[in-house]
mmCIF file of C-alpha atoms in Angstrom:
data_model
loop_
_atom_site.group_PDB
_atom_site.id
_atom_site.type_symbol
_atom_site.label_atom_id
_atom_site.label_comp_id
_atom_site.label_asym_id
_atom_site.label_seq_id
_atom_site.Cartn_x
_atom_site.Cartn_y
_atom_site.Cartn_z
ATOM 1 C CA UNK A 1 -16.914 -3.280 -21.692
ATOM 2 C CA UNK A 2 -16.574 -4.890 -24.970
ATOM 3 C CA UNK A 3 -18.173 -7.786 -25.740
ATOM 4 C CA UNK A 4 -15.319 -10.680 -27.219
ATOM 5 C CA UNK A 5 -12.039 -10.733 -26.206
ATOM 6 C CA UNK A 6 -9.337 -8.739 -27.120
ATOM 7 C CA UNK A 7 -6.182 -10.078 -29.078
ATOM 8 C CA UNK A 8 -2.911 -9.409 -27.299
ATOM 9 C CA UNK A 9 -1.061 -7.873 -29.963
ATOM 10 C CA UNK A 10 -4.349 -5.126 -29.582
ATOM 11 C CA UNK A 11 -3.771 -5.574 -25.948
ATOM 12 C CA UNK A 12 -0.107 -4.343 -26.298
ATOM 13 C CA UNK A 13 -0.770 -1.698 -28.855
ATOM 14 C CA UNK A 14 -4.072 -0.123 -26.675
ATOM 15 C CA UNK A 15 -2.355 -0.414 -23.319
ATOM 16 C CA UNK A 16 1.541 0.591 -22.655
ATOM 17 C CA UNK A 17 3.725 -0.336 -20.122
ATOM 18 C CA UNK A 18 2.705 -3.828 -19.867
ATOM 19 C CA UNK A 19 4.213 -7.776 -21.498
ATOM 20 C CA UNK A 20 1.571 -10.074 -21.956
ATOM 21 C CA UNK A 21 2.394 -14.519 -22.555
ATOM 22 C CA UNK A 22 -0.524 -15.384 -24.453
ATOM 23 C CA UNK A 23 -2.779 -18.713 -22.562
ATOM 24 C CA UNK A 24 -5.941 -20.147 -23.648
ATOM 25 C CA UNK A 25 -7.896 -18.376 -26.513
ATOM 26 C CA UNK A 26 -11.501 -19.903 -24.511
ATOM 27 C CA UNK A 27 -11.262 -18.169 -21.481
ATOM 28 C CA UNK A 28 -11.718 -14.665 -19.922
ATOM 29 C CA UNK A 29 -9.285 -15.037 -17.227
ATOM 30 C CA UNK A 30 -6.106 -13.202 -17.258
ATOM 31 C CA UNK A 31 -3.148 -13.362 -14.360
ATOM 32 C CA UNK A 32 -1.994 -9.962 -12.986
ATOM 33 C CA UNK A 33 1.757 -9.931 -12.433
ATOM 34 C CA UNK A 34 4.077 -6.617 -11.386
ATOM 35 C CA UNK A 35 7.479 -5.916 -12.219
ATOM 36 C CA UNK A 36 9.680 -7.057 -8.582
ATOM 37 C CA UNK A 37 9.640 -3.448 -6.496
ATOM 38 C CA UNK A 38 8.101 -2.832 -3.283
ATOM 39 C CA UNK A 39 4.331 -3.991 -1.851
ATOM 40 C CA UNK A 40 2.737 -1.148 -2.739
ATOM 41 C CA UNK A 41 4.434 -0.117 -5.882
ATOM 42 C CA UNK A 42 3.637 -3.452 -6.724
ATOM 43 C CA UNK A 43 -0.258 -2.491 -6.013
ATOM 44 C CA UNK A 44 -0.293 0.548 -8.248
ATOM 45 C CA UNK A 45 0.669 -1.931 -11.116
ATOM 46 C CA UNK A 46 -1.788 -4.361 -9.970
ATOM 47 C CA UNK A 47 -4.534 -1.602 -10.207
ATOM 48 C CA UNK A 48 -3.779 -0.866 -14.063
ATOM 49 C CA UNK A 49 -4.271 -4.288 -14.537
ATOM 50 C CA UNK A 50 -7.341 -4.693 -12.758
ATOM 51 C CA UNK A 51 -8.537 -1.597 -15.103
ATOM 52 C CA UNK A 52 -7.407 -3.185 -18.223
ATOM 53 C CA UNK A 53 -9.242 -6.193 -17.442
ATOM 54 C CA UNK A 54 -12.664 -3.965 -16.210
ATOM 55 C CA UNK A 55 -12.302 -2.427 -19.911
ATOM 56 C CA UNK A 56 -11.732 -5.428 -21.740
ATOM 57 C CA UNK A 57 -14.293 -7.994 -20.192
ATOM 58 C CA UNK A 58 -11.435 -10.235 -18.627
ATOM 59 C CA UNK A 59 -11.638 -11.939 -15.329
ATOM 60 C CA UNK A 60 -8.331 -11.333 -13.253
ATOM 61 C CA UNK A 61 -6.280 -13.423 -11.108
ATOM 62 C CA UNK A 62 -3.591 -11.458 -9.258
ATOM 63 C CA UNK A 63 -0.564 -13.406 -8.339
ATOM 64 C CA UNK A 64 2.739 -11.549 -6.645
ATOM 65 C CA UNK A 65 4.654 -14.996 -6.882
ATOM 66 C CA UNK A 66 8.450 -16.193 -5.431
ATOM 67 C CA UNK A 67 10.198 -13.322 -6.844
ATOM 68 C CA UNK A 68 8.569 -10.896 -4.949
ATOM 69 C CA UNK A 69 9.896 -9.399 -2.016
ATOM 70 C CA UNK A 70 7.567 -10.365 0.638
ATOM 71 C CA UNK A 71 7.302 -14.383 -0.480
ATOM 72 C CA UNK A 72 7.621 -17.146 2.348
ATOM 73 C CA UNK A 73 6.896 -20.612 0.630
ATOM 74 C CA UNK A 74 5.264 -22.019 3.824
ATOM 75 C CA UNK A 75 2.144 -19.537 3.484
ATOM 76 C CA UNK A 76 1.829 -20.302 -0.300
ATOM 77 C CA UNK A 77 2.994 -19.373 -3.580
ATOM 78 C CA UNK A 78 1.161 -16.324 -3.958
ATOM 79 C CA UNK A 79 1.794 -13.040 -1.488
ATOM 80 C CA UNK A 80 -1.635 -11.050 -2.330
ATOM 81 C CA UNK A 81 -3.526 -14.409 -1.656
ATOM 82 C CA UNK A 82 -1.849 -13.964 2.269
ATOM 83 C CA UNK A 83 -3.996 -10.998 2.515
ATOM 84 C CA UNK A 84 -7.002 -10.700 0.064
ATOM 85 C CA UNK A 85 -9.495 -13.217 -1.209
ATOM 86 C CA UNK A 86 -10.168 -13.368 -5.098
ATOM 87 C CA UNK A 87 -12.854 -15.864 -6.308
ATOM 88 C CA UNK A 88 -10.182 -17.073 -9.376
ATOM 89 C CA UNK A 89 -6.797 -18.429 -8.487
ATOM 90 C CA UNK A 90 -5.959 -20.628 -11.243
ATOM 91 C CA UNK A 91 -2.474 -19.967 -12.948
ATOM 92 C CA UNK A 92 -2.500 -22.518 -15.549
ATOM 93 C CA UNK A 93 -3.163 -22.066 -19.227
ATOM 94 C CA UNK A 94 -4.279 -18.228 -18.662
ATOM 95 C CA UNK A 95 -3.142 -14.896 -20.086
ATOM 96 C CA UNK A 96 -0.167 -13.720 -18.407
ATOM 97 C CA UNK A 97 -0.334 -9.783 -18.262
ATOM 98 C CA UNK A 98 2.958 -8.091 -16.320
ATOM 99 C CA UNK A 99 2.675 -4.228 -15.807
ATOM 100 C CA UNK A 100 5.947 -2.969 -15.915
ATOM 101 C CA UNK A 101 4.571 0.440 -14.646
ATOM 102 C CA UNK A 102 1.281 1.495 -14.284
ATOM 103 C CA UNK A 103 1.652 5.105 -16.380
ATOM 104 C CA UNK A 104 -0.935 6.014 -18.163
ATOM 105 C CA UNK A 105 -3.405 4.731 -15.643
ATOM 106 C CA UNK A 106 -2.071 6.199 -12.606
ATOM 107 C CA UNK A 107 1.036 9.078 -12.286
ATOM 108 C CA UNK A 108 3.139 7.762 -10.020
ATOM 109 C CA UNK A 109 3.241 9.828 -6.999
ATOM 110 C CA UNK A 110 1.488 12.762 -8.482
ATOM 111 C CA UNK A 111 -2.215 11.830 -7.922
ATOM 112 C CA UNK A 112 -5.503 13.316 -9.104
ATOM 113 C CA UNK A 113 -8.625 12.730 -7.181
ATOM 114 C CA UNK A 114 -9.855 11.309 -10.585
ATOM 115 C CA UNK A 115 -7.360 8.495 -9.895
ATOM 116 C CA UNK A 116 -7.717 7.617 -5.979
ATOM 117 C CA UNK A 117 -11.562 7.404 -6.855
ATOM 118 C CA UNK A 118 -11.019 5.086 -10.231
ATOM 119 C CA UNK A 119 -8.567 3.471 -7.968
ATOM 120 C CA UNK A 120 -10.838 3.127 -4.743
ATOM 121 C CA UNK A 121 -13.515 1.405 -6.598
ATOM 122 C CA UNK A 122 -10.792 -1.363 -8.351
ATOM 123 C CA UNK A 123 -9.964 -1.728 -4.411
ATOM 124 C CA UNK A 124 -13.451 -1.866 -3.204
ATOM 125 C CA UNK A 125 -13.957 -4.756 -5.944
ATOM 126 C CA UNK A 126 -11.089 -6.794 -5.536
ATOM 127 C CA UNK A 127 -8.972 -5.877 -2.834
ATOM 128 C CA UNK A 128 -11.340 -8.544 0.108
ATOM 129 C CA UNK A 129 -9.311 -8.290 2.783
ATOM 130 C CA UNK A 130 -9.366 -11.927 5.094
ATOM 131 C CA UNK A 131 -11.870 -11.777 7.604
ATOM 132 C CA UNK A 132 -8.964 -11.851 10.544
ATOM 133 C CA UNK A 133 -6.863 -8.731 8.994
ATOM 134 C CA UNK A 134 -10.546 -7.061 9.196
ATOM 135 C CA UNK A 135 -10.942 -8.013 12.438
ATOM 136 C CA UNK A 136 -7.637 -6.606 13.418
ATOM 137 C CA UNK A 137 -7.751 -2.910 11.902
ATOM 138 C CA UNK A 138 -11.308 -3.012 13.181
ATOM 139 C CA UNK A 139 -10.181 -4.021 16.365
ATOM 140 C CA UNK A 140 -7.730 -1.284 16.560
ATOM 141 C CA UNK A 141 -9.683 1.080 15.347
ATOM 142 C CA UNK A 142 -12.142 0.649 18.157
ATOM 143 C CA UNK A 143 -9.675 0.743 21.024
ATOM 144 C CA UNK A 144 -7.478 3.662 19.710
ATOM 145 C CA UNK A 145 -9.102 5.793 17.865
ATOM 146 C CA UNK A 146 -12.749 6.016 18.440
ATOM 147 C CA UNK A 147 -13.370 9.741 20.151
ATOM 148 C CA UNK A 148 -10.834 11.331 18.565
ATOM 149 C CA UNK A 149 -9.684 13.597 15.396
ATOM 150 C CA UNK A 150 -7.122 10.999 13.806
ATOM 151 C CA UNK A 151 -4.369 12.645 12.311
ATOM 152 C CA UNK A 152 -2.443 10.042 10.494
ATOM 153 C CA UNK A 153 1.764 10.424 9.948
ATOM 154 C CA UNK A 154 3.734 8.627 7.250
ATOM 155 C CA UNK A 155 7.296 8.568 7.462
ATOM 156 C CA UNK A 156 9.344 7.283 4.714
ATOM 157 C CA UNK A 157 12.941 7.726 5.527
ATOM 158 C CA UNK A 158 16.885 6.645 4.781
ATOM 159 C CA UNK A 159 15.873 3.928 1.780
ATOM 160 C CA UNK A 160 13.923 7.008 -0.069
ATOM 161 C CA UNK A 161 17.431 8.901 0.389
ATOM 162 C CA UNK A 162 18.882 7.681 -3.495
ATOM 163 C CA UNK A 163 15.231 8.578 -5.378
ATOM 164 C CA UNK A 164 13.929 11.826 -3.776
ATOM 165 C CA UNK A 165 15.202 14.824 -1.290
ATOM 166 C CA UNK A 166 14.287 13.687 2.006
ATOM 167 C CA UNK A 167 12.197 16.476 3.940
ATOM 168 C CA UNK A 168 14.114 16.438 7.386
ATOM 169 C CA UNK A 169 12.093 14.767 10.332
ATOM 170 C CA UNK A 170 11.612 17.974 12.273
ATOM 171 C CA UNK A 171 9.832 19.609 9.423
ATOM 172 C CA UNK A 172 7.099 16.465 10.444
ATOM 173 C CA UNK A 173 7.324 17.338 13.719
ATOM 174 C CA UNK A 174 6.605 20.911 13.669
ATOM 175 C CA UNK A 175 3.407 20.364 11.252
ATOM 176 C CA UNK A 176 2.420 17.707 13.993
ATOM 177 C CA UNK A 177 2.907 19.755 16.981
ATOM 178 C CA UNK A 178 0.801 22.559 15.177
ATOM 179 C CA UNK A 179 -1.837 20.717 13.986
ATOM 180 C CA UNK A 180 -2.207 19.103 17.912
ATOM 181 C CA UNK A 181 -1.930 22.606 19.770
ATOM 182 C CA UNK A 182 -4.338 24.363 17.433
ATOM 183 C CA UNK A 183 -6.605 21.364 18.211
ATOM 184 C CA UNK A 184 -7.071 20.341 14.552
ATOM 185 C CA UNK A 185 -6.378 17.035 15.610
ATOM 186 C CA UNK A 186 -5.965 15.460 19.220
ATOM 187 C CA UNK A 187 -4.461 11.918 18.634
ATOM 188 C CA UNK A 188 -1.862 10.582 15.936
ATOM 189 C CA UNK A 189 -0.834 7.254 14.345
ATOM 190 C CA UNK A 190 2.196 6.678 13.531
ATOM 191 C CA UNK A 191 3.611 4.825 10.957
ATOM 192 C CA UNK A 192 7.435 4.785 9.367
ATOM 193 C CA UNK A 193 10.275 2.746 8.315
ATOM 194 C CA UNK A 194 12.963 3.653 10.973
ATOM 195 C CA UNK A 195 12.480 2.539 13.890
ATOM 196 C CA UNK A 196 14.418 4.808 16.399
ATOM 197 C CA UNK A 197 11.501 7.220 15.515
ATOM 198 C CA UNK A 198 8.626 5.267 16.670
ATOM 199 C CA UNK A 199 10.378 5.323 20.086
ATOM 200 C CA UNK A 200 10.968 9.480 19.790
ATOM 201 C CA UNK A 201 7.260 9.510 18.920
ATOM 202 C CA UNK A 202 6.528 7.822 21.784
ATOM 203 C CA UNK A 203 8.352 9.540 24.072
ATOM 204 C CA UNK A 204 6.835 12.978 22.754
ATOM 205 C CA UNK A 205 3.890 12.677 22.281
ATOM 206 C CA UNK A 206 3.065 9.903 25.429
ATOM 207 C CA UNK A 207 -0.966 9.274 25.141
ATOM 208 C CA UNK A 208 -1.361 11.039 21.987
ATOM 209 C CA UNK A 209 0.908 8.537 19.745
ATOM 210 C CA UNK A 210 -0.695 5.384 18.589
ATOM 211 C CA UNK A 211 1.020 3.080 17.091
ATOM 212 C CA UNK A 212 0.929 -0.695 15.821
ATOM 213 C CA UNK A 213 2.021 -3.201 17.479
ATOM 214 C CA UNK A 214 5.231 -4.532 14.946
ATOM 215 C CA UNK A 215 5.237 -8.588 14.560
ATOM 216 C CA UNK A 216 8.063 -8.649 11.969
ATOM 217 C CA UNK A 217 11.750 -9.235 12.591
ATOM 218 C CA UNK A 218 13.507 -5.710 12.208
ATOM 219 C CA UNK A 219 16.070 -6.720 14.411
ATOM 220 C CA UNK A 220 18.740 -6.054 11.731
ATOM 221 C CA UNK A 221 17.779 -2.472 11.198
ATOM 222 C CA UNK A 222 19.494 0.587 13.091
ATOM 223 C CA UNK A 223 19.326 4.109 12.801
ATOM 224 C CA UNK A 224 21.805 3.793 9.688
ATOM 225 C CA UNK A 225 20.178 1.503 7.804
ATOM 226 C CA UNK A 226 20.189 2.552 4.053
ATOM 227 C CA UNK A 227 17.803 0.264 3.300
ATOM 228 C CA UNK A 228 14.545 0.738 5.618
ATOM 229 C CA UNK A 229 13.135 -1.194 8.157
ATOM 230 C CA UNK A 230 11.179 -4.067 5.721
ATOM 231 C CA UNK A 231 14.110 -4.468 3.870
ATOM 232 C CA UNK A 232 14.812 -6.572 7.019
ATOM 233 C CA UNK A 233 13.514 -9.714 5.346
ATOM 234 C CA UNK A 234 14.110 -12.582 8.089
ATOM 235 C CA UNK A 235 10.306 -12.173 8.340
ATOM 236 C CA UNK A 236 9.211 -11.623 5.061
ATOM 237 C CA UNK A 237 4.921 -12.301 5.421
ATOM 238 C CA UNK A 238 5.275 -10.860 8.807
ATOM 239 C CA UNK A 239 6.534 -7.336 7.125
ATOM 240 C CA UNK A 240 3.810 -6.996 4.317
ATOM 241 C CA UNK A 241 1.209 -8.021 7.392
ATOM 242 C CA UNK A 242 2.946 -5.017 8.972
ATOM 243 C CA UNK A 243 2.672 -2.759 6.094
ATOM 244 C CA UNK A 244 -0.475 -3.867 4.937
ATOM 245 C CA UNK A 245 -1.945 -3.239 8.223
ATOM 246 C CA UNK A 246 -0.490 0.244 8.619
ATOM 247 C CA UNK A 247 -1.825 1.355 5.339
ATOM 248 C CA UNK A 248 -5.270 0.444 6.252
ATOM 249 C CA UNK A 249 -4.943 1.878 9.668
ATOM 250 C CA UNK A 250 -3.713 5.299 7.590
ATOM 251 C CA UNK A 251 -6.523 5.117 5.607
ATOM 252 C CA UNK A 252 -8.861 5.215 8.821
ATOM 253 C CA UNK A 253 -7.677 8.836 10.128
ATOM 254 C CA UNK A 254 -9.283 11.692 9.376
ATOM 255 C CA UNK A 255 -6.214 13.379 7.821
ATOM 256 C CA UNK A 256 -2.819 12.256 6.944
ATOM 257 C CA UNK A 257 0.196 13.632 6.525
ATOM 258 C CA UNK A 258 3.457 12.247 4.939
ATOM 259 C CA UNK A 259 5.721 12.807 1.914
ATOM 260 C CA UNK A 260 3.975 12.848 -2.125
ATOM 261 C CA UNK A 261 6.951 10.103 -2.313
ATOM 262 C CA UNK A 262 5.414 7.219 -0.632
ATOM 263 C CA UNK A 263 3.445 4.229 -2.211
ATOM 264 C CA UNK A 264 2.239 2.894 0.982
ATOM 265 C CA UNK A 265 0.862 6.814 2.318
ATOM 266 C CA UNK A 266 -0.561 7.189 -1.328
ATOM 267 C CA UNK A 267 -2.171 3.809 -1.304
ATOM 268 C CA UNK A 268 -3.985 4.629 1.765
ATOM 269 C CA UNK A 269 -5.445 7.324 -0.236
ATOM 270 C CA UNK A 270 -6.720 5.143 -2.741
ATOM 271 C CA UNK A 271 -8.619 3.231 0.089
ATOM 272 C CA UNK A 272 -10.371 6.247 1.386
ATOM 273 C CA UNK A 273 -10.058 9.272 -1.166
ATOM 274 C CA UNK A 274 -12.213 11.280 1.220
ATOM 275 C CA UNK A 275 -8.912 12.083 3.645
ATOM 276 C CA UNK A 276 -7.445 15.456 3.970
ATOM 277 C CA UNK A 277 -3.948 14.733 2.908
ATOM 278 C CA UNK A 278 -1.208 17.203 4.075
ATOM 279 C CA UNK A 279 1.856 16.721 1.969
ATOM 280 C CA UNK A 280 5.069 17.514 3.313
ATOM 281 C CA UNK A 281 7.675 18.174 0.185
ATOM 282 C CA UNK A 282 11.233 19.534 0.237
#
């Protein structure tokens, strides 16, 4: 780490991809903001920033403010402070780093295990999850998955239709239903954006599907919607506890399968790098 502080203008010139509002000359701390796209996208950004300020001596505060998707004033004014504890929060009078996109740290989508381990140990520093989302995935993890070889599935459907070819469902299911007969794995969890799937999972797969437990309004989602299920936003917190949950519950099985395409599935890679990921591409 260097020892004095960088100027911005070297800032901007050493590190693409990112706008910086210059704050108070005297102090180390500099505020993380992403570019407004979705939770986990949003994370990957977060994470160059976090490795900009581990390489320049800076102490960050992240801050995902009213503009993000997932804000509800009445739990605060920051979304990653719903989640995570971070021992600066202060906004005023600091740096004011945004990372438009988080090339040249990480490749979006297309992931070395160079980068899930860089990116695990940003996580392990800075991503402290609240003691009651702990208690939840630990919770879960005790009643559902304990005694078995957890084959986590990732399903990100209709609102990926516009950026990528969508691998057809029963291309999932076929790579599930081999991977259970051949005994590889004897339990999955279940994770996706539509919702008319987690009931087919369900119904195939009886005692062998786990799933979460939803709290979020997805009432206006069907088996149309362009959009995906936490697009939904009459519940916004509720849907990044969702996610945020799922992710972390992903991260937990012993292997996971899902689409190269996916923030959230790729994120739960970052949090344990040590999964076998199987990825399902068109």
């Amino acid at each position: 780490m260097s020892s004095t502080m960088i100027s911005v203008s070297d800032l901007l010139t050493k590190y693409p991809n990112i706008e910086i509002e210059e704050g108070n000359q005297a102090t180390a701390l500099c505020l993380i903001d992403s570019r407004v796209h979705g939770l986990f996208a949003c994370m990957y950004c977060i994470l160059y920033g976090l490795f900009i300020c581990e390489q320049e001596n800076m102490h960050p505060v992240i801050h995902l403010g009213p503009h993000h998707l997932y804000y509800e004033e009445k739990y605060g004014e920051n979304i990653f402070n719903y989640f995570f504890e971070q021992p600066y929060t202060t906004t005023e009078g600091i740096h004011r780093m945004k990372v438009i996109h988080p090339d040249i740290f990480i490749t979006w989508c297309n992931i070395s295990t160079l980068e899930k381990k860089i990116s695990n140990l940003l996580i392990q520093k800075y991503f402290r999850l609240k003691p009651i989302y702990e208690d939840i995935i630990k919770d879960f993890v005790s009643q559902h998955y304990w005694g078995h070889r957890m084959l986590g599935v990732h399903y990100r459907g209709t609102d990926k239709a516009t950026e990528t070819n969508l691998v057809p469902f029963e291309e999932y299911v076929e790579k599930i239903d081999y991977l259970l007969k051949n005994r590889i794995c004897d339990r999955i969890f279940f994770a996706t954006d539509e919702i008319h799937l987690r009931g087919y999972i369900r119904k195939r797969y009886r005692e062998r599907a786990v799933l979460y437990s939803l709290e979020g309004d997805y009432s206006a989602t069907g088996t149309n919607n362009e959009k995906g299920l936490h697009y939904s936003l009459s519940t916004p917190y509720l849907h990044a506890k969702d996610a945020i949950i799922e992710c972390y519950l992903l991260s937990n099985c012993q292997m996971l399968l899902s689409s190269a395409k996916s923030s959230m599935s790729l994120f739960s890679t970052f949090i344990n790098p040590a999964i076998a990921h199987i990825v399902v591409e068109p």
